[in-house]
Each structure stands twice: as C-alpha cells, then as structure tokens.
PDB file of C-alpha atoms in Angstrom:
ATOM      1  CA  UNK A   1     -51.949 -95.994 -11.922  1.00  0.00           C
ATOM      2  CA  UNK A   2     -52.714 -96.959  -7.876  1.00  0.00           C
ATOM      3  CA  UNK A   3     -52.856 -94.944  -5.149  1.00  0.00           C
ATOM      4  CA  UNK A   4     -49.480 -95.751  -3.736  1.00  0.00           C
ATOM      5  CA  UNK A   5     -48.000 -94.622  -6.821  1.00  0.00           C
ATOM      6  CA  UNK A   6     -50.098 -91.185  -6.860  1.00  0.00           C
ATOM      7  CA  UNK A   7     -49.146 -91.027  -2.982  1.00  0.00           C
ATOM      8  CA  UNK A   8     -45.457 -91.124  -3.555  1.00  0.00           C
ATOM      9  CA  UNK A   9     -45.781 -88.981  -6.859  1.00  0.00           C
ATOM     10  CA  UNK A  10     -47.600 -86.209  -4.383  1.00  0.00           C
ATOM     11  CA  UNK A  11     -45.100 -86.528  -1.730  1.00  0.00           C
ATOM     12  CA  UNK A  12     -42.177 -86.090  -4.552  1.00  0.00           C
ATOM     13  CA  UNK A  13     -44.008 -82.957  -5.529  1.00  0.00           C
ATOM     14  CA  UNK A  14     -44.196 -81.373  -2.049  1.00  0.00           C
ATOM     15  CA  UNK A  15     -40.521 -81.908  -1.068  1.00  0.00           C
ATOM     16  CA  UNK A  16     -39.165 -81.278  -4.361  1.00  0.00           C
ATOM     17  CA  UNK A  17     -36.431 -78.433  -4.512  1.00  0.00           C
ATOM     18  CA  UNK A  18     -37.147 -76.120  -8.056  1.00  0.00           C
ATOM     19  CA  UNK A  19     -34.005 -73.278  -8.854  1.00  0.00           C
ATOM     20  CA  UNK A  20     -35.764 -70.281  -8.922  1.00  0.00           C
ATOM     21  CA  UNK A  21     -37.190 -68.598 -12.364  1.00  0.00           C
ATOM     22  CA  UNK A  22     -35.462 -65.799 -14.398  1.00  0.00           C
ATOM     23  CA  UNK A  23     -35.479 -62.213 -12.773  1.00  0.00           C
ATOM     24  CA  UNK A  24     -38.251 -61.587 -15.152  1.00  0.00           C
ATOM     25  CA  UNK A  25     -40.557 -64.489 -14.420  1.00  0.00           C
ATOM     26  CA  UNK A  26     -40.086 -62.761 -10.519  1.00  0.00           C
ATOM     27  CA  UNK A  27     -40.718 -59.108 -11.859  1.00  0.00           C
ATOM     28  CA  UNK A  28     -43.558 -60.108 -14.438  1.00  0.00           C
ATOM     29  CA  UNK A  29     -45.737 -62.352 -11.798  1.00  0.00           C
ATOM     30  CA  UNK A  30     -45.027 -59.143  -9.575  1.00  0.00           C
ATOM     31  CA  UNK A  31     -46.639 -56.558 -12.321  1.00  0.00           C
ATOM     32  CA  UNK A  32     -49.186 -58.950 -13.290  1.00  0.00           C
ATOM     33  CA  UNK A  33     -50.055 -59.216  -8.755  1.00  0.00           C
ATOM     34  CA  UNK A  34     -50.348 -55.456  -9.285  1.00  0.00           C
ATOM     35  CA  UNK A  35     -52.963 -55.565 -11.962  1.00  0.00           C
ATOM     36  CA  UNK A  36     -54.980 -57.796 -10.062  1.00  0.00           C
ATOM     37  CA  UNK A  37     -55.191 -55.854  -6.811  1.00  0.00           C
ATOM     38  CA  UNK A  38     -55.154 -51.998  -8.663  1.00  0.00           C
ATOM     39  CA  UNK A  39     -57.543 -52.705 -11.421  1.00  0.00           C
ATOM     40  CA  UNK A  40     -61.352 -52.684  -9.890  1.00  0.00           C
ATOM     41  CA  UNK A  41     -62.821 -55.206 -12.716  1.00  0.00           C
ATOM     42  CA  UNK A  42     -60.386 -57.444 -11.476  1.00  0.00           C
ATOM     43  CA  UNK A  43     -60.239 -56.662  -7.678  1.00  0.00           C
ATOM     44  CA  UNK A  44     -63.758 -57.271  -7.661  1.00  0.00           C
ATOM     45  CA  UNK A  45     -62.769 -61.266  -8.422  1.00  0.00           C
ATOM     46  CA  UNK A  46     -59.531 -61.675  -6.545  1.00  0.00           C
ATOM     47  CA  UNK A  47     -60.775 -59.850  -3.727  1.00  0.00           C
ATOM     48  CA  UNK A  48     -62.786 -62.735  -3.060  1.00  0.00           C
ATOM     49  CA  UNK A  49     -59.053 -64.527  -2.420  1.00  0.00           C
ATOM     50  CA  UNK A  50     -58.076 -62.103   0.175  1.00  0.00           C
ATOM     51  CA  UNK A  51     -61.163 -62.688   2.129  1.00  0.00           C
ATOM     52  CA  UNK A  52     -60.545 -66.756   1.815  1.00  0.00           C
ATOM     53  CA  UNK A  53     -57.271 -66.189   3.275  1.00  0.00           C
ATOM     54  CA  UNK A  54     -58.773 -63.314   6.147  1.00  0.00           C
ATOM     55  CA  UNK A  55     -61.497 -65.803   7.283  1.00  0.00           C
ATOM     56  CA  UNK A  56     -58.911 -68.559   7.052  1.00  0.00           C
ATOM     57  CA  UNK A  57     -56.849 -66.175   9.804  1.00  0.00           C
ATOM     58  CA  UNK A  58     -59.819 -65.489  12.224  1.00  0.00           C
ATOM     59  CA  UNK A  59     -60.576 -69.435  12.599  1.00  0.00           C
ATOM     60  CA  UNK A  60     -56.819 -70.768  12.831  1.00  0.00           C
ATOM     61  CA  UNK A  61     -56.416 -68.015  15.464  1.00  0.00           C
ATOM     62  CA  UNK A  62     -60.017 -69.234  17.470  1.00  0.00           C
ATOM     63  CA  UNK A  63     -58.181 -72.719  17.235  1.00  0.00           C
ATOM     64  CA  UNK A  64     -55.100 -71.995  18.122  1.00  0.00           C
ATOM     65  CA  UNK A  65     -56.704 -69.748  21.679  1.00  0.00           C
ATOM     66  CA  UNK A  66     -58.736 -72.357  22.279  1.00  0.00           C
ATOM     67  CA  UNK A  67     -62.163 -70.740  21.177  1.00  0.00           C
ATOM     68  CA  UNK A  68     -64.321 -73.625  19.767  1.00  0.00           C
ATOM     69  CA  UNK A  69     -64.511 -72.663  15.829  1.00  0.00           C
ATOM     70  CA  UNK A  70     -68.404 -72.685  14.676  1.00  0.00           C
ATOM     71  CA  UNK A  71     -67.987 -71.906  10.976  1.00  0.00           C
ATOM     72  CA  UNK A  72     -66.992 -69.528   8.287  1.00  0.00           C
ATOM     73  CA  UNK A  73     -69.131 -67.869   5.551  1.00  0.00           C
ATOM     74  CA  UNK A  74     -68.355 -66.102   2.354  1.00  0.00           C
ATOM     75  CA  UNK A  75     -70.316 -63.813   0.508  1.00  0.00           C
ATOM     76  CA  UNK A  76     -70.472 -63.250  -2.815  1.00  0.00           C
ATOM     77  CA  UNK A  77     -70.313 -59.312  -2.021  1.00  0.00           C
ATOM     78  CA  UNK A  78     -66.343 -60.010  -1.026  1.00  0.00           C
ATOM     79  CA  UNK A  79     -67.521 -60.033   3.136  1.00  0.00           C
ATOM     80  CA  UNK A  80     -67.184 -62.777   5.471  1.00  0.00           C
ATOM     81  CA  UNK A  81     -67.993 -64.159   8.424  1.00  0.00           C
ATOM     82  CA  UNK A  82     -66.112 -66.601  11.129  1.00  0.00           C
ATOM     83  CA  UNK A  83     -68.062 -67.779  14.223  1.00  0.00           C
ATOM     84  CA  UNK A  84     -66.361 -68.892  16.975  1.00  0.00           C
ATOM     85  CA  UNK A  85     -67.435 -70.195  20.883  1.00  0.00           C
ATOM     86  CA  UNK A  86     -65.716 -68.955  23.792  1.00  0.00           C
ATOM     87  CA  UNK A  87     -65.088 -65.841  26.640  1.00  0.00           C
ATOM     88  CA  UNK A  88     -66.565 -62.665  25.020  1.00  0.00           C
ATOM     89  CA  UNK A  89     -63.457 -60.592  26.254  1.00  0.00           C
ATOM     90  CA  UNK A  90     -59.611 -61.416  26.482  1.00  0.00           C
ATOM     91  CA  UNK A  91     -56.681 -62.585  24.551  1.00  0.00           C
ATOM     92  CA  UNK A  92     -57.924 -65.386  22.598  1.00  0.00           C
ATOM     93  CA  UNK A  93     -61.157 -62.775  21.340  1.00  0.00           C
ATOM     94  CA  UNK A  94     -58.507 -60.200  20.790  1.00  0.00           C
ATOM     95  CA  UNK A  95     -55.990 -62.840  19.073  1.00  0.00           C
ATOM     96  CA  UNK A  96     -58.991 -63.988  17.086  1.00  0.00           C
ATOM     97  CA  UNK A  97     -60.011 -60.533  16.160  1.00  0.00           C
ATOM     98  CA  UNK A  98     -56.488 -58.822  15.179  1.00  0.00           C
ATOM     99  CA  UNK A  99     -55.796 -61.920  12.870  1.00  0.00           C
ATOM    100  CA  UNK A 100     -57.892 -61.029  10.193  1.00  0.00           C
ATOM    101  CA  UNK A 101     -56.401 -58.302   8.776  1.00  0.00           C
ATOM    102  CA  UNK A 102     -53.164 -59.468   9.132  1.00  0.00           C
ATOM    103  CA  UNK A 103     -54.000 -62.636   7.843  1.00  0.00           C
ATOM    104  CA  UNK A 104     -53.138 -62.547   4.083  1.00  0.00           C
ATOM    105  CA  UNK A 105     -49.758 -60.568   4.616  1.00  0.00           C
ATOM    106  CA  UNK A 106     -48.513 -62.999   7.060  1.00  0.00           C
ATOM    107  CA  UNK A 107     -49.688 -66.230   4.306  1.00  0.00           C
ATOM    108  CA  UNK A 108     -47.799 -63.858   1.821  1.00  0.00           C
ATOM    109  CA  UNK A 109     -44.725 -63.844   3.981  1.00  0.00           C
ATOM    110  CA  UNK A 110     -44.886 -67.718   4.484  1.00  0.00           C
ATOM    111  CA  UNK A 111     -45.423 -68.329   0.894  1.00  0.00           C
ATOM    112  CA  UNK A 112     -42.304 -66.113  -0.053  1.00  0.00           C
ATOM    113  CA  UNK A 113     -40.342 -68.434   2.640  1.00  0.00           C
ATOM    114  CA  UNK A 114     -40.947 -71.384   1.044  1.00  0.00           C
ATOM    115  CA  UNK A 115     -40.262 -69.374  -2.811  1.00  0.00           C
ATOM    116  CA  UNK A 116     -37.014 -68.741  -1.123  1.00  0.00           C
ATOM    117  CA  UNK A 117     -36.016 -72.492  -0.069  1.00  0.00           C
ATOM    118  CA  UNK A 118     -36.657 -73.156  -4.015  1.00  0.00           C
ATOM    119  CA  UNK A 119     -40.179 -75.405  -2.284  1.00  0.00           C
ATOM    120  CA  UNK A 120     -42.921 -73.234  -5.143  1.00  0.00           C
ATOM    121  CA  UNK A 121     -44.390 -76.737  -5.912  1.00  0.00           C
ATOM    122  CA  UNK A 122     -44.567 -77.384  -2.146  1.00  0.00           C
ATOM    123  CA  UNK A 123     -46.303 -74.268  -1.521  1.00  0.00           C
ATOM    124  CA  UNK A 124     -49.016 -74.546  -4.090  1.00  0.00           C
ATOM    125  CA  UNK A 125     -49.667 -78.302  -2.274  1.00  0.00           C
ATOM    126  CA  UNK A 126     -49.662 -76.999   1.357  1.00  0.00           C
ATOM    127  CA  UNK A 127     -52.134 -73.511   0.127  1.00  0.00           C
ATOM    128  CA  UNK A 128     -54.447 -77.239  -1.170  1.00  0.00           C
ATOM    129  CA  UNK A 129     -54.281 -78.969   2.072  1.00  0.00           C
ATOM    130  CA  UNK A 130     -55.307 -74.888   3.753  1.00  0.00           C
ATOM    131  CA  UNK A 131     -58.119 -74.661   1.117  1.00  0.00           C
ATOM    132  CA  UNK A 132     -59.322 -78.165   1.901  1.00  0.00           C
ATOM    133  CA  UNK A 133     -59.039 -77.815   6.017  1.00  0.00           C
ATOM    134  CA  UNK A 134     -60.899 -74.873   5.279  1.00  0.00           C
ATOM    135  CA  UNK A 135     -63.439 -76.523   2.995  1.00  0.00           C
ATOM    136  CA  UNK A 136     -64.323 -78.812   6.459  1.00  0.00           C
ATOM    137  CA  UNK A 137     -65.678 -75.240   8.058  1.00  0.00           C
ATOM    138  CA  UNK A 138     -67.976 -73.789   5.799  1.00  0.00           C
ATOM    139  CA  UNK A 139     -71.601 -72.972   6.210  1.00  0.00           C
ATOM    140  CA  UNK A 140     -72.660 -71.461   3.123  1.00  0.00           C
ATOM    141  CA  UNK A 141     -73.230 -72.316  -0.546  1.00  0.00           C
ATOM    142  CA  UNK A 142     -70.925 -69.133  -2.015  1.00  0.00           C
ATOM    143  CA  UNK A 143     -68.244 -70.410   0.367  1.00  0.00           C
ATOM    144  CA  UNK A 144     -68.616 -73.531  -0.734  1.00  0.00           C
ATOM    145  CA  UNK A 145     -68.207 -72.379  -4.338  1.00  0.00           C
ATOM    146  CA  UNK A 146     -65.061 -70.278  -3.737  1.00  0.00           C
ATOM    147  CA  UNK A 147     -63.158 -72.054  -1.689  1.00  0.00           C
ATOM    148  CA  UNK A 148     -63.335 -75.331  -4.290  1.00  0.00           C
ATOM    149  CA  UNK A 149     -63.178 -73.138  -7.023  1.00  0.00           C
ATOM    150  CA  UNK A 150     -59.686 -71.641  -5.507  1.00  0.00           C
ATOM    151  CA  UNK A 151     -58.674 -74.976  -4.480  1.00  0.00           C
ATOM    152  CA  UNK A 152     -59.447 -76.479  -8.378  1.00  0.00           C
ATOM    153  CA  UNK A 153     -57.067 -74.120 -10.171  1.00  0.00           C
ATOM    154  CA  UNK A 154     -54.681 -74.550  -7.609  1.00  0.00           C
ATOM    155  CA  UNK A 155     -54.724 -78.402  -8.370  1.00  0.00           C
ATOM    156  CA  UNK A 156     -54.662 -77.696 -11.669  1.00  0.00           C
ATOM    157  CA  UNK A 157     -51.665 -76.441 -11.584  1.00  0.00           C
ATOM    158  CA  UNK A 158     -50.524 -78.019  -9.704  1.00  0.00           C
ATOM    159  CA  UNK A 159     -51.165 -82.065 -11.176  1.00  0.00           C
ATOM    160  CA  UNK A 160     -51.032 -80.734 -15.202  1.00  0.00           C
ATOM    161  CA  UNK A 161     -48.718 -77.787 -15.684  1.00  0.00           C
ATOM    162  CA  UNK A 162     -45.137 -78.101 -16.207  1.00  0.00           C
ATOM    163  CA  UNK A 163     -42.221 -77.067 -13.550  1.00  0.00           C
ATOM    164  CA  UNK A 164     -41.638 -73.630 -14.983  1.00  0.00           C
ATOM    165  CA  UNK A 165     -45.427 -72.329 -14.780  1.00  0.00           C
ATOM    166  CA  UNK A 166     -45.980 -74.212 -11.333  1.00  0.00           C
ATOM    167  CA  UNK A 167     -43.371 -71.863 -10.110  1.00  0.00           C
ATOM    168  CA  UNK A 168     -44.601 -68.639 -11.855  1.00  0.00           C
ATOM    169  CA  UNK A 169     -48.413 -69.341 -10.110  1.00  0.00           C
ATOM    170  CA  UNK A 170     -46.500 -69.554  -6.727  1.00  0.00           C
ATOM    171  CA  UNK A 171     -44.739 -66.363  -7.092  1.00  0.00           C
ATOM    172  CA  UNK A 172     -47.919 -65.249  -9.073  1.00  0.00           C
ATOM    173  CA  UNK A 173     -50.065 -65.929  -5.960  1.00  0.00           C
ATOM    174  CA  UNK A 174     -47.287 -64.699  -3.358  1.00  0.00           C
ATOM    175  CA  UNK A 175     -47.228 -61.651  -4.336  1.00  0.00           C
ATOM    176  CA  UNK A 176     -51.020 -61.145  -4.685  1.00  0.00           C
ATOM    177  CA  UNK A 177     -50.825 -61.824  -1.400  1.00  0.00           C
ATOM    178  CA  UNK A 178     -48.166 -59.393  -0.226  1.00  0.00           C
ATOM    179  CA  UNK A 179     -49.356 -56.661  -1.865  1.00  0.00           C
ATOM    180  CA  UNK A 180     -53.213 -57.049  -1.657  1.00  0.00           C
ATOM    181  CA  UNK A 181     -52.899 -57.288   2.643  1.00  0.00           C
ATOM    182  CA  UNK A 182     -52.345 -53.663   2.099  1.00  0.00           C
ATOM    183  CA  UNK A 183     -54.913 -52.179  -0.108  1.00  0.00           C
ATOM    184  CA  UNK A 184     -57.421 -53.979   2.401  1.00  0.00           C
ATOM    185  CA  UNK A 185     -56.632 -52.943   5.472  1.00  0.00           C
ATOM    186  CA  UNK A 186     -56.742 -48.982   3.381  1.00  0.00           C
ATOM    187  CA  UNK A 187     -60.499 -49.805   2.279  1.00  0.00           C
ATOM    188  CA  UNK A 188     -61.110 -50.564   5.704  1.00  0.00           C
ATOM    189  CA  UNK A 189     -59.943 -47.135   6.817  1.00  0.00           C
ATOM    190  CA  UNK A 190     -61.942 -45.614   4.080  1.00  0.00           C
ATOM    191  CA  UNK A 191     -64.992 -47.632   5.212  1.00  0.00           C
ATOM    192  CA  UNK A 192     -64.643 -46.036   8.672  1.00  0.00           C
ATOM    193  CA  UNK A 193     -64.179 -42.049   7.560  1.00  0.00           C
ATOM    194  CA  UNK A 194     -67.041 -43.010   6.151  1.00  0.00           C
ATOM    195  CA  UNK A 195     -69.385 -44.068   8.825  1.00  0.00           C
ATOM    196  CA  UNK A 196     -69.496 -47.606   8.154  1.00  0.00           C
ATOM    197  CA  UNK A 197     -66.981 -49.667  10.051  1.00  0.00           C
ATOM    198  CA  UNK A 198     -68.584 -49.420  13.085  1.00  0.00           C
ATOM    199  CA  UNK A 199     -68.565 -53.428  12.976  1.00  0.00           C
ATOM    200  CA  UNK A 200     -65.182 -53.979  11.186  1.00  0.00           C
ATOM    201  CA  UNK A 201     -62.172 -55.585  13.038  1.00  0.00           C
ATOM    202  CA  UNK A 202     -60.898 -53.201  14.153  1.00  0.00           C
ATOM    203  CA  UNK A 203     -63.930 -51.142  16.421  1.00  0.00           C
ATOM    204  CA  UNK A 204     -64.911 -54.094  17.481  1.00  0.00           C
ATOM    205  CA  UNK A 205     -60.903 -54.688  19.347  1.00  0.00           C
ATOM    206  CA  UNK A 206     -61.173 -50.785  19.952  1.00  0.00           C
ATOM    207  CA  UNK A 207     -64.270 -51.818  22.216  1.00  0.00           C
ATOM    208  CA  UNK A 208     -62.765 -55.082  23.400  1.00  0.00           C
ATOM    209  CA  UNK A 209     -59.022 -53.650  24.610  1.00  0.00           C
ATOM    210  CA  UNK A 210     -59.831 -49.690  24.414  1.00  0.00           C
ATOM    211  CA  UNK A 211     -57.356 -49.077  22.121  1.00  0.00           C
ATOM    212  CA  UNK A 212     -58.565 -46.285  19.645  1.00  0.00           C
ATOM    213  CA  UNK A 213     -60.088 -48.285  16.027  1.00  0.00           C
ATOM    214  CA  UNK A 214     -56.810 -46.098  14.137  1.00  0.00           C
ATOM    215  CA  UNK A 215     -54.562 -47.690  16.319  1.00  0.00           C
ATOM    216  CA  UNK A 216     -55.629 -51.673  15.082  1.00  0.00           C
ATOM    217  CA  UNK A 217     -55.821 -49.680  11.838  1.00  0.00           C
ATOM    218  CA  UNK A 218     -52.376 -48.540  12.138  1.00  0.00           C
ATOM    219  CA  UNK A 219     -51.086 -51.864  13.698  1.00  0.00           C
ATOM    220  CA  UNK A 220     -52.721 -54.056  10.661  1.00  0.00           C
ATOM    221  CA  UNK A 221     -51.153 -51.744   8.185  1.00  0.00           C
ATOM    222  CA  UNK A 222     -47.697 -51.997   9.747  1.00  0.00           C
ATOM    223  CA  UNK A 223     -47.902 -55.847   9.559  1.00  0.00           C
ATOM    224  CA  UNK A 224     -49.192 -56.108   6.523  1.00  0.00           C
ATOM    225  CA  UNK A 225     -46.686 -53.443   4.536  1.00  0.00           C
ATOM    226  CA  UNK A 226     -43.500 -55.228   6.708  1.00  0.00           C
ATOM    227  CA  UNK A 227     -44.905 -58.706   5.078  1.00  0.00           C
ATOM    228  CA  UNK A 228     -44.615 -56.778   1.526  1.00  0.00           C
ATOM    229  CA  UNK A 229     -41.232 -55.332   2.425  1.00  0.00           C
ATOM    230  CA  UNK A 230     -39.810 -58.329   4.111  1.00  0.00           C
ATOM    231  CA  UNK A 231     -41.763 -61.246   1.787  1.00  0.00           C
ATOM    232  CA  UNK A 232     -40.815 -58.852  -1.112  1.00  0.00           C
ATOM    233  CA  UNK A 233     -36.844 -58.596  -0.778  1.00  0.00           C
ATOM    234  CA  UNK A 234     -36.739 -62.836  -0.068  1.00  0.00           C
ATOM    235  CA  UNK A 235     -38.567 -63.148  -3.641  1.00  0.00           C
ATOM    236  CA  UNK A 236     -36.097 -60.318  -5.398  1.00  0.00           C
ATOM    237  CA  UNK A 237     -32.777 -61.805  -3.355  1.00  0.00           C
TER     238      UNK A 237
END
C-alpha cells in the first residue's frame, strides 16, 4: 500500500458514518467504564488517562488565551503539571487553571456528540491526533511513555479491529471520560478537606479571583456532572 493509499484509507475511515451499535453494547460499555472508574485497582491505572486529558486541557486553554506553553509533565502518581508563560494574573491565567478539571468531561461531551452523529471511528482518529499534538509538549519520560501507550492502543483499535469493535471501544472511552470527570473533582475536595489541596487548581483560582476554593470545586462539579447528563442523553437516544 502506497503512502497515498494509506492517506486515502485514513480519510475514508475518519469521515465514514457508522450505525449506532445495539443498545446492549452501549449499556455494556457504560458498565465497563463504571467499573474502570469505581474499582480501585483499575482506577489506579485508568486515572492516568484522565490526567492526560486534564493536562491537555490546561495546555489548550493556555494556547487559546495567548499564553506560551512551556511543556507538560505526567507523573506516575497520576498527577501532572502544565507550565506556561504569560501574565501571572488575569483572565488567561484563570481560564488556563479552570480548564483542567472540566477538560475530561468536555472532551467526553464532544465525543458523545460525534457518536450521536455516527462518527465513532472518526472520534478515535480525532483522539489519536490530539494525543500526537500533546506528545510534542511532553517534557518527561513517564509522560512520554503514557501518551505513547495511549496512542498505540487507540491506533491499534482504529487500524486493526473491525468496525463493530472500534465503535464499542469509542463508546467505552466516551463513557469513561464522562464518568471519570466528576470523580476526580470529588477526589479534589477530599484532598482539600484533609488539608492537602493548598496548591490545587481550585485553591490557586481562589487566590487569583478571591472566590472561595469550594466555589470553584462546585463549578467543576456542576460542569462535569452536566457533561455526563447531557452526553449520556445524546449517547442513549
């Protein structure tokens, strides 16, 4: 297969419309995603996916608000750090900080919209593109490994598996992002209640805006739960 043939094949897959899978597949994907979120041994691994989306959202917000992105680090304890240059205060910094916890839920919401339009395979290729762009900003070995492994899994599913399996995987990823986003917000508040959240996004936002950190946690929760309810309704129609 020539390079032109490969490009044509990818283009066809990205824009192809797939029928929605049977309802048992959609609900089964939701159940598996829920297990990946609620079962602690699984969550200790799958939470890295949420961290990738979280830090990626910080990075996108920084670029869109005119800040200069310096790099992203992902750590083995599922934490991360996105560094950017620009004014230390102001709307750009506020939006950059606020994007992290709502990012996974909003990505899940966008994914649900694509699934509703029948673009399950296109969604996977879109995720692969986002991972490739994120890879350019990674500045540590564990982060590089995390993004490469995630990208390899998405590519393998997108290229080698039959369409039905690709569609099921796309639903699984979407449900996972929608369900995982509120849990990370709840974890944030648990850490804050134990006095371990002084450097959290919510507390940094509190210092920048003079709104209580709890108000920011509530905002994160409202957005992520809203994304879950709206995205879920789009998927289950």
